[in-house]
PDB file of C-alpha atoms in Angstrom:
ATOM      1  CA  UNK A  15      -5.552   6.707 -13.397  1.00  0.00           C
ATOM      2  CA  UNK A  16      -3.925   9.990 -14.413  1.00  0.00           C
ATOM      3  CA  UNK A  17      -3.874  12.455 -11.496  1.00  0.00           C
ATOM      4  CA  UNK A  18      -3.269  16.164 -11.198  1.00  0.00           C
ATOM      5  CA  UNK A  19      -1.557  16.436 -14.545  1.00  0.00           C
ATOM      6  CA  UNK A  20      -2.677  19.360 -16.725  1.00  0.00           C
ATOM      7  CA  UNK A  21      -0.778  19.310 -20.012  1.00  0.00           C
ATOM      8  CA  UNK A  22      -1.479  22.306 -22.143  1.00  0.00           C
ATOM      9  CA  UNK A  23      -1.443  23.079 -25.833  1.00  0.00           C
ATOM     10  CA  UNK A  24       1.712  24.785 -27.146  1.00  0.00           C
ATOM     11  CA  UNK A  25       0.190  25.695 -30.485  1.00  0.00           C
ATOM     12  CA  UNK A  26      -0.250  29.471 -30.703  1.00  0.00           C
ATOM     13  CA  UNK A  27      -3.276  28.900 -32.896  1.00  0.00           C
ATOM     14  CA  UNK A  28      -5.178  27.862 -29.771  1.00  0.00           C
ATOM     15  CA  UNK A  29      -5.394  31.565 -28.944  1.00  0.00           C
ATOM     16  CA  UNK A  30      -7.859  31.965 -31.744  1.00  0.00           C
ATOM     17  CA  UNK A  31      -9.731  28.731 -31.369  1.00  0.00           C
ATOM     18  CA  UNK A  32     -13.247  28.821 -29.933  1.00  0.00           C
ATOM     19  CA  UNK A  33     -13.975  27.571 -26.445  1.00  0.00           C
ATOM     20  CA  UNK A  34     -16.975  25.223 -26.556  1.00  0.00           C
ATOM     21  CA  UNK A  35     -18.999  25.184 -23.307  1.00  0.00           C
ATOM     22  CA  UNK A  36     -22.235  23.320 -22.460  1.00  0.00           C
ATOM     23  CA  UNK A  37     -24.837  24.272 -19.768  1.00  0.00           C
ATOM     24  CA  UNK A  38     -28.167  22.636 -18.817  1.00  0.00           C
ATOM     25  CA  UNK A  39     -30.970  24.422 -17.158  1.00  0.00           C
ATOM     26  CA  UNK A  40     -34.430  26.035 -17.262  1.00  0.00           C
ATOM     27  CA  UNK A  41     -35.928  29.513 -17.581  1.00  0.00           C
ATOM     28  CA  UNK A  42     -35.932  30.247 -13.924  1.00  0.00           C
ATOM     29  CA  UNK A  43     -32.108  30.118 -13.575  1.00  0.00           C
ATOM     30  CA  UNK A  44     -31.307  32.450 -16.507  1.00  0.00           C
ATOM     31  CA  UNK A  45     -29.826  35.058 -14.173  1.00  0.00           C
ATOM     32  CA  UNK A  46     -27.224  32.445 -13.188  1.00  0.00           C
ATOM     33  CA  UNK A  47     -26.513  31.470 -16.821  1.00  0.00           C
ATOM     34  CA  UNK A  48     -26.002  35.108 -17.838  1.00  0.00           C
ATOM     35  CA  UNK A  49     -23.778  35.857 -14.818  1.00  0.00           C
ATOM     36  CA  UNK A  50     -21.690  32.752 -15.562  1.00  0.00           C
ATOM     37  CA  UNK A  51     -21.331  33.654 -19.258  1.00  0.00           C
ATOM     38  CA  UNK A  52     -20.356  37.247 -18.397  1.00  0.00           C
ATOM     39  CA  UNK A  53     -17.635  36.038 -16.092  1.00  0.00           C
ATOM     40  CA  UNK A  54     -16.235  33.751 -18.775  1.00  0.00           C
ATOM     41  CA  UNK A  55     -16.066  36.432 -21.546  1.00  0.00           C
ATOM     42  CA  UNK A  56     -14.562  38.929 -19.200  1.00  0.00           C
ATOM     43  CA  UNK A  57     -11.333  36.920 -19.002  1.00  0.00           C
ATOM     44  CA  UNK A  58     -10.944  35.733 -22.605  1.00  0.00           C
ATOM     45  CA  UNK A  59     -10.860  37.303 -26.099  1.00  0.00           C
ATOM     46  CA  UNK A  60     -11.226  33.963 -27.780  1.00  0.00           C
ATOM     47  CA  UNK A  61     -14.682  33.109 -29.343  1.00  0.00           C
ATOM     48  CA  UNK A  62     -16.957  31.327 -26.849  1.00  0.00           C
ATOM     49  CA  UNK A  63     -19.628  28.919 -28.144  1.00  0.00           C
ATOM     50  CA  UNK A  64     -22.314  28.033 -25.710  1.00  0.00           C
ATOM     51  CA  UNK A  65     -24.562  24.982 -26.048  1.00  0.00           C
ATOM     52  CA  UNK A  66     -27.531  25.407 -23.714  1.00  0.00           C
ATOM     53  CA  UNK A  67     -29.496  22.251 -23.025  1.00  0.00           C
ATOM     54  CA  UNK A  68     -33.141  22.711 -21.860  1.00  0.00           C
ATOM     55  CA  UNK A  69     -36.616  21.188 -22.010  1.00  0.00           C
ATOM     56  CA  UNK A  70     -40.276  21.798 -21.254  1.00  0.00           C
ATOM     57  CA  UNK A  71     -41.226  19.618 -18.220  1.00  0.00           C
ATOM     58  CA  UNK A  72     -43.958  21.796 -16.722  1.00  0.00           C
ATOM     59  CA  UNK A  73     -46.139  18.727 -16.097  1.00  0.00           C
ATOM     60  CA  UNK A  74     -43.695  17.762 -13.302  1.00  0.00           C
ATOM     61  CA  UNK A  75     -43.098  21.258 -12.001  1.00  0.00           C
ATOM     62  CA  UNK A  76     -44.614  24.510 -13.170  1.00  0.00           C
ATOM     63  CA  UNK A  77     -41.132  26.147 -13.068  1.00  0.00           C
ATOM     64  CA  UNK A  78     -39.695  23.598 -15.442  1.00  0.00           C
ATOM     65  CA  UNK A  79     -39.851  25.610 -18.644  1.00  0.00           C
ATOM     66  CA  UNK A  80     -37.160  25.961 -21.248  1.00  0.00           C
ATOM     67  CA  UNK A  81     -35.159  29.216 -21.707  1.00  0.00           C
ATOM     68  CA  UNK A  82     -37.192  31.661 -23.689  1.00  0.00           C
ATOM     69  CA  UNK A  83     -36.278  33.086 -27.093  1.00  0.00           C
ATOM     70  CA  UNK A  84     -35.887  36.541 -25.535  1.00  0.00           C
ATOM     71  CA  UNK A  85     -33.444  35.176 -22.864  1.00  0.00           C
ATOM     72  CA  UNK A  86     -31.358  33.560 -25.704  1.00  0.00           C
ATOM     73  CA  UNK A  87     -31.397  36.789 -27.718  1.00  0.00           C
ATOM     74  CA  UNK A  88     -29.901  38.656 -24.644  1.00  0.00           C
ATOM     75  CA  UNK A  89     -27.266  35.936 -24.147  1.00  0.00           C
ATOM     76  CA  UNK A  90     -26.244  36.108 -27.824  1.00  0.00           C
ATOM     77  CA  UNK A  91     -26.141  39.865 -27.810  1.00  0.00           C
ATOM     78  CA  UNK A  92     -23.844  39.862 -24.779  1.00  0.00           C
ATOM     79  CA  UNK A  93     -21.538  37.191 -26.235  1.00  0.00           C
ATOM     80  CA  UNK A  94     -21.283  38.858 -29.684  1.00  0.00           C
ATOM     81  CA  UNK A  95     -20.696  42.304 -28.223  1.00  0.00           C
ATOM     82  CA  UNK A  96     -17.448  40.959 -26.832  1.00  0.00           C
ATOM     83  CA  UNK A  97     -16.582  38.817 -29.844  1.00  0.00           C
ATOM     84  CA  UNK A  98     -18.650  38.640 -33.014  1.00  0.00           C
ATOM     85  CA  UNK A  99     -17.651  34.995 -33.493  1.00  0.00           C
ATOM     86  CA  UNK A 100     -19.209  33.957 -30.201  1.00  0.00           C
ATOM     87  CA  UNK A 101     -22.725  32.756 -29.797  1.00  0.00           C
ATOM     88  CA  UNK A 102     -25.225  30.527 -27.917  1.00  0.00           C
ATOM     89  CA  UNK A 103     -27.380  27.735 -29.237  1.00  0.00           C
ATOM     90  CA  UNK A 104     -30.462  26.438 -27.337  1.00  0.00           C
ATOM     91  CA  UNK A 105     -30.977  22.675 -27.758  1.00  0.00           C
ATOM     92  CA  UNK A 106     -34.190  20.949 -26.697  1.00  0.00           C
ATOM     93  CA  UNK A 107     -33.464  17.485 -25.397  1.00  0.00           C
ATOM     94  CA  UNK A 108     -36.895  16.854 -23.860  1.00  0.00           C
ATOM     95  CA  UNK A 109     -37.810  14.046 -26.124  1.00  0.00           C
ATOM     96  CA  UNK A 110     -34.616  12.126 -25.392  1.00  0.00           C
ATOM     97  CA  UNK A 111     -35.118  12.703 -21.608  1.00  0.00           C
ATOM     98  CA  UNK A 112     -38.674  11.326 -21.720  1.00  0.00           C
ATOM     99  CA  UNK A 113     -37.569   8.253 -23.522  1.00  0.00           C
ATOM    100  CA  UNK A 114     -34.958   7.130 -21.014  1.00  0.00           C
ATOM    101  CA  UNK A 115     -34.944   8.902 -17.693  1.00  0.00           C
ATOM    102  CA  UNK A 116     -38.351  10.422 -17.114  1.00  0.00           C
ATOM    103  CA  UNK A 117     -39.742   7.203 -15.700  1.00  0.00           C
ATOM    104  CA  UNK A 118     -36.489   6.172 -13.945  1.00  0.00           C
ATOM    105  CA  UNK A 119     -35.735   5.750 -10.234  1.00  0.00           C
ATOM    106  CA  UNK A 120     -34.239   9.217  -9.997  1.00  0.00           C
ATOM    107  CA  UNK A 121     -36.958  11.159 -11.782  1.00  0.00           C
ATOM    108  CA  UNK A 122     -37.477  12.967  -8.533  1.00  0.00           C
ATOM    109  CA  UNK A 123     -34.353  13.668  -6.511  1.00  0.00           C
ATOM    110  CA  UNK A 124     -32.714  16.467  -4.715  1.00  0.00           C
ATOM    111  CA  UNK A 125     -31.316  17.703  -8.076  1.00  0.00           C
ATOM    112  CA  UNK A 126     -33.488  18.776 -10.888  1.00  0.00           C
ATOM    113  CA  UNK A 127     -33.848  16.676 -14.079  1.00  0.00           C
ATOM    114  CA  UNK A 128     -31.905  19.392 -15.897  1.00  0.00           C
ATOM    115  CA  UNK A 129     -28.668  18.166 -14.252  1.00  0.00           C
ATOM    116  CA  UNK A 130     -28.851  14.993 -16.224  1.00  0.00           C
ATOM    117  CA  UNK A 131     -29.293  16.585 -19.665  1.00  0.00           C
ATOM    118  CA  UNK A 132     -25.526  16.519 -20.279  1.00  0.00           C
ATOM    119  CA  UNK A 133     -25.928  12.730 -20.538  1.00  0.00           C
ATOM    120  CA  UNK A 134     -27.466  13.248 -24.002  1.00  0.00           C
ATOM    121  CA  UNK A 135     -24.575  15.155 -25.555  1.00  0.00           C
ATOM    122  CA  UNK A 136     -23.403  11.979 -27.291  1.00  0.00           C
ATOM    123  CA  UNK A 137     -26.751  11.927 -29.247  1.00  0.00           C
ATOM    124  CA  UNK A 138     -26.463  15.500 -30.584  1.00  0.00           C
ATOM    125  CA  UNK A 139     -25.024  16.145 -34.052  1.00  0.00           C
ATOM    126  CA  UNK A 140     -22.478  18.822 -34.863  1.00  0.00           C
ATOM    127  CA  UNK A 141     -20.728  19.120 -31.447  1.00  0.00           C
ATOM    128  CA  UNK A 142     -16.963  19.265 -31.229  1.00  0.00           C
ATOM    129  CA  UNK A 143     -14.963  16.369 -29.745  1.00  0.00           C
ATOM    130  CA  UNK A 144     -14.008  18.479 -26.738  1.00  0.00           C
ATOM    131  CA  UNK A 145     -16.588  20.156 -24.598  1.00  0.00           C
ATOM    132  CA  UNK A 146     -16.435  21.945 -21.251  1.00  0.00           C
ATOM    133  CA  UNK A 147     -19.472  21.154 -19.277  1.00  0.00           C
ATOM    134  CA  UNK A 148     -20.301  23.792 -16.506  1.00  0.00           C
ATOM    135  CA  UNK A 149     -23.110  23.821 -13.988  1.00  0.00           C
ATOM    136  CA  UNK A 150     -24.925  27.112 -14.154  1.00  0.00           C
ATOM    137  CA  UNK A 151     -23.903  27.955 -10.575  1.00  0.00           C
ATOM    138  CA  UNK A 152     -20.286  28.463 -11.684  1.00  0.00           C
ATOM    139  CA  UNK A 153     -18.325  31.703 -12.110  1.00  0.00           C
ATOM    140  CA  UNK A 154     -14.879  32.327 -13.626  1.00  0.00           C
ATOM    141  CA  UNK A 155     -12.206  34.424 -11.862  1.00  0.00           C
ATOM    142  CA  UNK A 156      -9.701  34.084 -14.595  1.00  0.00           C
ATOM    143  CA  UNK A 157      -9.317  32.770 -18.169  1.00  0.00           C
ATOM    144  CA  UNK A 158     -11.155  29.486 -18.603  1.00  0.00           C
ATOM    145  CA  UNK A 159      -8.765  28.661 -21.555  1.00  0.00           C
ATOM    146  CA  UNK A 160      -6.282  27.422 -18.924  1.00  0.00           C
ATOM    147  CA  UNK A 161      -8.800  24.529 -18.330  1.00  0.00           C
ATOM    148  CA  UNK A 162     -10.184  24.187 -21.745  1.00  0.00           C
ATOM    149  CA  UNK A 163      -6.766  23.737 -23.356  1.00  0.00           C
ATOM    150  CA  UNK A 164      -5.957  20.845 -21.067  1.00  0.00           C
ATOM    151  CA  UNK A 165      -5.120  17.657 -23.046  1.00  0.00           C
ATOM    152  CA  UNK A 166      -7.884  15.024 -22.373  1.00  0.00           C
ATOM    153  CA  UNK A 167      -6.909  12.652 -25.200  1.00  0.00           C
ATOM    154  CA  UNK A 168      -5.998  10.094 -22.499  1.00  0.00           C
ATOM    155  CA  UNK A 169      -9.371   9.934 -20.794  1.00  0.00           C
ATOM    156  CA  UNK A 170     -13.135  10.198 -21.109  1.00  0.00           C
ATOM    157  CA  UNK A 171     -13.289  13.338 -18.942  1.00  0.00           C
ATOM    158  CA  UNK A 172     -11.366  15.530 -16.611  1.00  0.00           C
ATOM    159  CA  UNK A 173     -12.722  16.720 -13.188  1.00  0.00           C
ATOM    160  CA  UNK A 174     -11.822  17.944  -9.795  1.00  0.00           C
ATOM    161  CA  UNK A 175     -12.269  15.732  -6.692  1.00  0.00           C
ATOM    162  CA  UNK A 176     -15.456  16.503  -4.844  1.00  0.00           C
ATOM    163  CA  UNK A 177     -14.736  18.440  -1.619  1.00  0.00           C
ATOM    164  CA  UNK A 178     -16.721  15.991   0.533  1.00  0.00           C
ATOM    165  CA  UNK A 179     -16.893  12.948  -1.644  1.00  0.00           C
ATOM    166  CA  UNK A 180     -13.163  12.545  -1.695  1.00  0.00           C
ATOM    167  CA  UNK A 181     -13.344  11.790   2.033  1.00  0.00           C
ATOM    168  CA  UNK A 182     -16.721   9.956   2.262  1.00  0.00           C
ATOM    169  CA  UNK A 183     -16.584   8.080  -1.108  1.00  0.00           C
ATOM    170  CA  UNK A 184     -13.028   7.890  -2.374  1.00  0.00           C
ATOM    171  CA  UNK A 185     -10.224  10.205  -3.235  1.00  0.00           C
ATOM    172  CA  UNK A 186     -10.867   9.872  -6.976  1.00  0.00           C
ATOM    173  CA  UNK A 187     -14.479  10.841  -6.731  1.00  0.00           C
ATOM    174  CA  UNK A 188     -15.060  13.839  -8.962  1.00  0.00           C
ATOM    175  CA  UNK A 189     -17.552  16.707  -8.593  1.00  0.00           C
ATOM    176  CA  UNK A 190     -19.529  16.770 -11.856  1.00  0.00           C
ATOM    177  CA  UNK A 191     -20.206  20.620 -11.878  1.00  0.00           C
ATOM    178  CA  UNK A 192     -17.118  21.182 -14.054  1.00  0.00           C
ATOM    179  CA  UNK A 193     -16.208  18.445 -16.513  1.00  0.00           C
ATOM    180  CA  UNK A 194     -13.966  18.668 -19.523  1.00  0.00           C
ATOM    181  CA  UNK A 195     -15.298  16.066 -21.857  1.00  0.00           C
ATOM    182  CA  UNK A 196     -13.558  14.049 -24.496  1.00  0.00           C
ATOM    183  CA  UNK A 197     -16.727  13.345 -26.565  1.00  0.00           C
ATOM    184  CA  UNK A 198     -14.919  11.172 -29.134  1.00  0.00           C
ATOM    185  CA  UNK A 199     -13.894   8.669 -26.478  1.00  0.00           C
ATOM    186  CA  UNK A 200     -17.220   8.975 -24.574  1.00  0.00           C
ATOM    187  CA  UNK A 201     -19.041   8.034 -27.847  1.00  0.00           C
ATOM    188  CA  UNK A 202     -16.676   5.112 -28.476  1.00  0.00           C
ATOM    189  CA  UNK A 203     -17.018   3.714 -25.011  1.00  0.00           C
ATOM    190  CA  UNK A 204     -20.771   4.433 -24.831  1.00  0.00           C
ATOM    191  CA  UNK A 205     -20.176   5.963 -21.435  1.00  0.00           C
ATOM    192  CA  UNK A 206     -23.223   8.260 -21.415  1.00  0.00           C
ATOM    193  CA  UNK A 207     -25.554   5.425 -22.584  1.00  0.00           C
ATOM    194  CA  UNK A 208     -24.292   3.301 -19.700  1.00  0.00           C
ATOM    195  CA  UNK A 209     -24.640   6.101 -17.254  1.00  0.00           C
ATOM    196  CA  UNK A 210     -28.178   6.863 -18.305  1.00  0.00           C
ATOM    197  CA  UNK A 211     -29.159   3.114 -17.904  1.00  0.00           C
ATOM    198  CA  UNK A 212     -27.590   3.113 -14.416  1.00  0.00           C
ATOM    199  CA  UNK A 213     -29.344   6.322 -13.336  1.00  0.00           C
ATOM    200  CA  UNK A 214     -32.648   4.960 -14.582  1.00  0.00           C
ATOM    201  CA  UNK A 215     -32.305   1.727 -12.618  1.00  0.00           C
ATOM    202  CA  UNK A 216     -30.492   2.692  -9.395  1.00  0.00           C
ATOM    203  CA  UNK A 217     -31.749   5.157  -6.794  1.00  0.00           C
ATOM    204  CA  UNK A 218     -28.918   7.580  -5.756  1.00  0.00           C
ATOM    205  CA  UNK A 219     -28.564  10.813  -3.844  1.00  0.00           C
ATOM    206  CA  UNK A 220     -26.263  12.328  -6.537  1.00  0.00           C
ATOM    207  CA  UNK A 221     -27.524  10.326  -9.488  1.00  0.00           C
ATOM    208  CA  UNK A 222     -25.502  11.058 -12.573  1.00  0.00           C
ATOM    209  CA  UNK A 223     -22.448  12.291 -10.667  1.00  0.00           C
ATOM    210  CA  UNK A 224     -22.148   9.025  -8.825  1.00  0.00           C
ATOM    211  CA  UNK A 225     -22.846   6.956 -11.978  1.00  0.00           C
ATOM    212  CA  UNK A 226     -20.214   8.862 -13.929  1.00  0.00           C
ATOM    213  CA  UNK A 227     -17.669   8.185 -11.363  1.00  0.00           C
ATOM    214  CA  UNK A 228     -18.543   4.532 -11.089  1.00  0.00           C
ATOM    215  CA  UNK A 229     -18.692   3.753 -14.806  1.00  0.00           C
ATOM    216  CA  UNK A 230     -15.952   5.924 -16.237  1.00  0.00           C
ATOM    217  CA  UNK A 231     -13.116   3.846 -17.682  1.00  0.00           C
ATOM    218  CA  UNK A 232     -10.572   6.657 -17.487  1.00  0.00           C
ATOM    219  CA  UNK A 233     -10.611  10.158 -15.962  1.00  0.00           C
ATOM    220  CA  UNK A 234      -8.069  12.935 -15.364  1.00  0.00           C
ATOM    221  CA  UNK A 235      -7.965  14.486 -11.831  1.00  0.00           C
ATOM    222  CA  UNK A 236      -7.567  18.243 -11.994  1.00  0.00           C
ATOM    223  CA  UNK A 237      -6.347  20.800  -9.367  1.00  0.00           C
ATOM    224  CA  UNK A 238      -9.128  22.307  -7.176  1.00  0.00           C
ATOM    225  CA  UNK A 239      -8.546  25.720  -8.756  1.00  0.00           C
ATOM    226  CA  UNK A 240     -10.605  24.569 -11.735  1.00  0.00           C
ATOM    227  CA  UNK A 241     -13.648  23.741  -9.498  1.00  0.00           C
ATOM    228  CA  UNK A 242     -13.330  25.534  -6.190  1.00  0.00           C
ATOM    229  CA  UNK A 243     -16.149  24.339  -4.023  1.00  0.00           C
ATOM    230  CA  UNK A 244     -15.286  26.497  -1.021  1.00  0.00           C
ATOM    231  CA  UNK A 245     -14.061  30.032  -0.763  1.00  0.00           C
ATOM    232  CA  UNK A 246     -12.027  31.144  -3.777  1.00  0.00           C
ATOM    233  CA  UNK A 247      -8.320  32.139  -3.445  1.00  0.00           C
ATOM    234  CA  UNK A 248      -5.773  33.792  -5.564  1.00  0.00           C
ATOM    235  CA  UNK A 249      -5.277  30.887  -8.003  1.00  0.00           C
ATOM    236  CA  UNK A 250      -8.964  29.946  -8.422  1.00  0.00           C
ATOM    237  CA  UNK A 251     -10.144  29.828 -12.043  1.00  0.00           C
ATOM    238  CA  UNK A 252     -13.696  28.639 -11.446  1.00  0.00           C
ATOM    239  CA  UNK A 253     -15.795  29.175  -8.328  1.00  0.00           C
ATOM    240  CA  UNK A 254     -18.602  26.607  -8.010  1.00  0.00           C
ATOM    241  CA  UNK A 255     -21.484  27.809  -5.849  1.00  0.00           C
ATOM    242  CA  UNK A 256     -22.560  24.315  -4.967  1.00  0.00           C
ATOM    243  CA  UNK A 257     -24.269  22.953  -1.789  1.00  0.00           C
ATOM    244  CA  UNK A 258     -21.711  22.879   1.091  1.00  0.00           C
ATOM    245  CA  UNK A 259     -21.504  22.372   4.828  1.00  0.00           C
ATOM    246  CA  UNK A 260     -20.339  24.334   7.744  1.00  0.00           C
ATOM    247  CA  UNK A 261     -19.434  22.945  11.174  1.00  0.00           C
ATOM    248  CA  UNK A 262     -19.432  26.144  13.136  1.00  0.00           C
ATOM    249  CA  UNK A 263     -21.197  27.542  15.117  1.00  0.00           C
ATOM    250  CA  UNK A 264     -23.179  24.367  14.478  1.00  0.00           C
ATOM    251  CA  UNK A 265     -23.229  21.797  11.692  1.00  0.00           C
ATOM    252  CA  UNK A 266     -25.485  22.887   8.853  1.00  0.00           C
ATOM    253  CA  UNK A 267     -25.784  22.758   5.104  1.00  0.00           C
ATOM    254  CA  UNK A 268     -26.298  25.780   2.825  1.00  0.00           C
ATOM    255  CA  UNK A 269     -26.840  26.323  -0.807  1.00  0.00           C
ATOM    256  CA  UNK A 270     -26.039  29.850  -1.925  1.00  0.00           C
ATOM    257  CA  UNK A 271     -25.926  30.495  -5.688  1.00  0.00           C
ATOM    258  CA  UNK A 272     -24.175  33.394  -7.410  1.00  0.00           C
ATOM    259  CA  UNK A 273     -27.592  35.073  -8.201  1.00  0.00           C
ATOM    260  CA  UNK A 274     -28.279  35.235  -4.406  1.00  0.00           C
ATOM    261  CA  UNK A 275     -26.235  38.396  -4.375  1.00  0.00           C
ATOM    262  CA  UNK A 276     -26.948  39.494  -0.750  1.00  0.00           C
ATOM    263  CA  UNK A 277     -26.087  36.066   0.580  1.00  0.00           C
ATOM    264  CA  UNK A 278     -22.897  35.890  -1.572  1.00  0.00           C
ATOM    265  CA  UNK A 279     -21.785  39.127   0.071  1.00  0.00           C
ATOM    266  CA  UNK A 280     -23.044  38.671   3.597  1.00  0.00           C
ATOM    267  CA  UNK A 281     -22.869  34.933   4.273  1.00  0.00           C
ATOM    268  CA  UNK A 282     -20.090  33.738   1.967  1.00  0.00           C
ATOM    269  CA  UNK A 283     -18.093  37.097   2.182  1.00  0.00           C
ATOM    270  CA  UNK A 284     -17.330  36.900  -1.463  1.00  0.00           C
ATOM    271  CA  UNK A 285     -16.882  40.078  -3.449  1.00  0.00           C
ATOM    272  CA  UNK A 286     -14.908  38.688  -6.425  1.00  0.00           C
ATOM    273  CA  UNK A 287     -17.686  39.202  -8.852  1.00  0.00           C
ATOM    274  CA  UNK A 288     -19.023  42.629  -8.001  1.00  0.00           C
ATOM    275  CA  UNK A 289     -18.027  43.960 -11.373  1.00  0.00           C
ATOM    276  CA  UNK A 290     -20.050  41.241 -13.046  1.00  0.00           C
ATOM    277  CA  UNK A 291     -23.020  42.211 -10.893  1.00  0.00           C
ATOM    278  CA  UNK A 292     -22.674  45.747 -12.100  1.00  0.00           C
ATOM    279  CA  UNK A 293     -22.721  44.568 -15.704  1.00  0.00           C
ATOM    280  CA  UNK A 294     -25.771  42.521 -14.931  1.00  0.00           C
ATOM    281  CA  UNK A 295     -27.670  45.502 -13.487  1.00  0.00           C
ATOM    282  CA  UNK A 296     -26.892  47.540 -16.576  1.00  0.00           C
ATOM    283  CA  UNK A 297     -28.264  44.778 -18.760  1.00  0.00           C
ATOM    284  CA  UNK A 298     -31.365  44.467 -16.513  1.00  0.00           C
ATOM    285  CA  UNK A 299     -32.214  48.103 -17.244  1.00  0.00           C
ATOM    286  CA  UNK A 300     -32.253  47.268 -20.939  1.00  0.00           C
ATOM    287  CA  UNK A 301     -33.880  43.819 -20.961  1.00  0.00           C
ATOM    288  CA  UNK A 302     -37.069  43.174 -19.006  1.00  0.00           C
ATOM    289  CA  UNK A 303     -36.747  39.417 -19.497  1.00  0.00           C
ATOM    290  CA  UNK A 304     -33.877  39.221 -17.035  1.00  0.00           C
ATOM    291  CA  UNK A 305     -36.235  39.473 -14.116  1.00  0.00           C
ATOM    292  CA  UNK A 306     -34.996  38.970 -10.631  1.00  0.00           C
ATOM    293  CA  UNK A 307     -31.829  37.235  -9.494  1.00  0.00           C
ATOM    294  CA  UNK A 308     -33.758  35.649  -6.626  1.00  0.00           C
TER     295      UNK A 308
END
C-alpha cells in the first residue's frame, strides 16, 4: 500500500486547470458549505467547479431538505466573482439513495444519510476522472491545489489516517472527510457499488467510512496537513471540524463545526478563519437566504 507519498504535477498547465470538488449535504448546513467554498477560493486563482449532492428526505426528518435555488445562486455568484470560469452544480441523488440505502441497516445512524451520497458519484454522467470530496465541515488554510494535484493514478482514493481510528482500528484506516478520488479506477473496480451493498447489509458506527476502508483495493495515505482533525498548525492545508475527544479536565466528546463561530473561538481557540467570517457577514447583509450560522 502506498504511504505518505504525494507526487505532484510538474505541468505548468495545471495552474489553469479547474479544481473539481464534491460536497454532500442539505439546506440546513448551507452556511458551512458557503464558508468552506469561501476558504477554498481565497487561496487559489484556478477555476473551482463544485458538485453539490443533495436530496429531499423530509419524510425521515423535517430538516432533510435539498439546498434551495436561492442558496445555489448565492454560491455561484460568490464563486464567479473570484473567477468567471468557476461554478457550482446541484445534483439530486434522492432516487438513487432510495433504491439502495434508504431501507438498509444504516438508514438511521449517528451520521446523516447525506454522508453516503458520495457513494453515487460513479452513477453520475459528465464528472471528471479525478474528484476531491470534502465534508462540508472543512475549511482551507492554504491552496487546495497542493492536494488536488496529487497523482492518484496508482490507487482508488487518497486519504489521511483517522486521528482515532489509526490507533483503535489500524494505522491505514482513513478518515473519509477528505478524499481524493480516482473515479476511473473506482468505476472499473465497482468500489462504490460494493461499498453501498456492504453499508446496506452491515450495521456500523461509521458506515461508509468503515466500508470504504475495508473494501478498497488500493489507497494512498496522505500527510495529516491535508485533513487536520485537531488544532491546525502552520503547514495545515485543510482543517476538518469533525467530532473529536478531549481527555482533560475529564474525558468527553465534542462536535464543533466552523459555523459555530463562538465555539470555534472560545472552545477551540481557532481564529484562522476570521477573515472568512467577515466575508460571510457581508454576504449575509445582501442575501436573506443565508440565515443563521447556528
